[in-house]
Amino acid sequence: MQVKVYDTHVRTRDGRYLHFDVLVRGDDGSRAPAYAMDWLEAQGIQAQDVQQSRCDFCHSESASPPVEEAFRAQGYAIIPLQGC
């Protein structure tokens, strides 16, 4: 499975910096910011406390088995990179 990677950077109101990738399939890129917000809320970060500075298309790659499982479970995948 090929996925598109959206490089995402978030600053929270309490000054934290978060960097993670949002992985989507096909033409679902317009949903990447919403998927990022869903994931942040699941981590206990309220959407009103977040200013999303960037969610930009980065590249495409083949999905690993854990990423494929995340797609089966929720339709997208997140790879935490920094501050998460």
C-alpha atoms as a printed R data frame, in Angstrom:
   type eleno elety resid chain resno      x      y      z
1  ATOM     1    CA   MET     A     1  0.000  0.000  0.000
2  ATOM     2    CA   GLN     A     2  1.312  3.455 -0.942
3  ATOM     3    CA   VAL     A     3  0.663  6.289  1.484
4  ATOM     4    CA   LYS     A     4  1.217 10.021  1.347
5  ATOM     5    CA   VAL     A     5  3.124 11.586  4.231
6  ATOM     6    CA   TYR     A     6  2.129 14.991  5.608
7  ATOM     7    CA   ASP     A     7  4.776 16.620  7.768
8  ATOM     8    CA   THR     A     8  2.922 18.286 10.657
9  ATOM     9    CA   HIS     A     9  4.161 20.889 13.148
10 ATOM    10    CA   VAL     A    10  2.044 22.103 16.057
11 ATOM    11    CA   ARG     A    11  2.592 24.682 18.782
12 ATOM    12    CA   THR     A    12  0.312 24.422 21.775
13 ATOM    13    CA   ARG     A    13 -0.823 27.387 23.841
14 ATOM    14    CA   ASP     A    14  1.248 26.096 26.738
15 ATOM    15    CA   GLY     A    15  4.348 26.454 24.561
16 ATOM    16    CA   ARG     A    16  4.962 22.844 23.600
17 ATOM    17    CA   TYR     A    17  6.190 21.967 20.113
18 ATOM    18    CA   LEU     A    18  4.978 18.760 18.487
19 ATOM    19    CA   HIS     A    19  6.200 17.282 15.220
20 ATOM    20    CA   PHE     A    20  4.591 14.216 13.675
21 ATOM    21    CA   ASP     A    21  3.690 12.734 10.308
22 ATOM    22    CA   VAL     A    22  0.120 12.122  9.188
23 ATOM    23    CA   LEU     A    23 -0.126  9.254  6.687
24 ATOM    24    CA   VAL     A    24 -3.106  9.088  4.308
25 ATOM    25    CA   ARG     A    25 -4.106  7.057  1.251
26 ATOM    26    CA   GLY     A    26 -4.837  8.271 -2.240
27 ATOM    27    CA   ASP     A    27 -6.558 11.630 -2.563
28 ATOM    28    CA   ASP     A    28 -7.356 11.875  1.151
29 ATOM    29    CA   GLY     A    29 -4.757 14.618  1.680
30 ATOM    30    CA   SER     A    30 -7.353 17.288  2.317
31 ATOM    31    CA   ARG     A    31 -8.270 15.352  5.483
32 ATOM    32    CA   ALA     A    32 -4.694 15.355  6.863
33 ATOM    33    CA   PRO     A    33 -5.250 18.428  9.103
34 ATOM    34    CA   ALA     A    34 -8.464 16.887 10.508
35 ATOM    35    CA   TYR     A    35 -6.671 13.591 11.164
36 ATOM    36    CA   ALA     A    36 -3.931 15.525 12.958
37 ATOM    37    CA   MET     A    37 -6.504 17.254 15.162
38 ATOM    38    CA   ASP     A    38 -8.271 13.929 15.880
39 ATOM    39    CA   TRP     A    39 -4.980 12.410 16.994
40 ATOM    40    CA   LEU     A    40 -4.110 15.412 19.146
41 ATOM    41    CA   GLU     A    41 -7.478 15.216 20.885
42 ATOM    42    CA   ALA     A    42 -6.928 11.475 21.493
43 ATOM    43    CA   GLN     A    43 -3.647 12.424 23.187
44 ATOM    44    CA   GLY     A    44 -5.522 14.748 25.562
45 ATOM    45    CA   ILE     A    45 -4.631 17.978 23.776
46 ATOM    46    CA   GLN     A    46 -7.813 19.960 23.235
47 ATOM    47    CA   ALA     A    47 -8.272 21.370 19.744
48 ATOM    48    CA   GLN     A    48 -8.854 24.892 21.051
49 ATOM    49    CA   ASP     A    49 -5.465 24.704 22.753
50 ATOM    50    CA   VAL     A    50 -3.608 24.004 19.513
51 ATOM    51    CA   GLN     A    51 -2.439 26.225 16.712
52 ATOM    52    CA   GLN     A    52 -1.497 24.051 13.797
53 ATOM    53    CA   SER     A    53  1.266 25.842 11.979
54 ATOM    54    CA   ARG     A    54  1.810 23.415  9.126
55 ATOM    55    CA   CYS     A    55  0.559 20.165  7.662
56 ATOM    56    CA   ASP     A    56  2.342 19.903  4.308
57 ATOM    57    CA   PHE     A    57  2.666 17.054  1.818
58 ATOM    58    CA   CYS     A    58  6.153 15.647  2.141
59 ATOM    59    CA   HIS     A    59  6.460 12.400  0.131
60 ATOM    60    CA   SER     A    60  4.948  8.990 -0.672
61 ATOM    61    CA   GLU     A    61  6.194  5.675  0.676
62 ATOM    62    CA   SER     A    62  5.193  2.042  1.112
63 ATOM    63    CA   ALA     A    63  3.271  1.333  4.298
64 ATOM    64    CA   SER     A    64  4.769 -0.896  6.971
65 ATOM    65    CA   PRO     A    65  2.597 -3.587  8.625
66 ATOM    66    CA   PRO     A    66  1.866 -1.375 11.705
67 ATOM    67    CA   VAL     A    67  0.823  1.479  9.412
68 ATOM    68    CA   GLU     A    68 -1.439 -0.859  7.425
69 ATOM    69    CA   GLU     A    69 -3.036 -1.967 10.710
70 ATOM    70    CA   ALA     A    70 -3.646  1.673 11.705
71 ATOM    71    CA   PHE     A    71 -5.355  2.247  8.347
72 ATOM    72    CA   ARG     A    72 -7.606 -0.758  8.920
73 ATOM    73    CA   ALA     A    73 -8.478  0.513 12.402
74 ATOM    74    CA   GLN     A    74 -8.943  4.252 11.792
75 ATOM    75    CA   GLY     A    75 -8.360  5.125  8.133
76 ATOM    76    CA   TYR     A    76 -5.065  6.962  8.688
77 ATOM    77    CA   ALA     A    77 -1.810  6.649 10.638
78 ATOM    78    CA   ILE     A    78  0.330  8.955 12.761
79 ATOM    79    CA   ILE     A    79  4.078  8.670 13.275
80 ATOM    80    CA   PRO     A    80  5.165 10.709 16.327
81 ATOM    81    CA   LEU     A    81  8.538 12.369 15.763
82 ATOM    82    CA   GLN     A    82  9.263 15.107 18.272
83 ATOM    83    CA   GLY     A    83  7.660 16.210 21.518
84 ATOM    84    CA   CYS     A    84  4.843 13.661 21.304
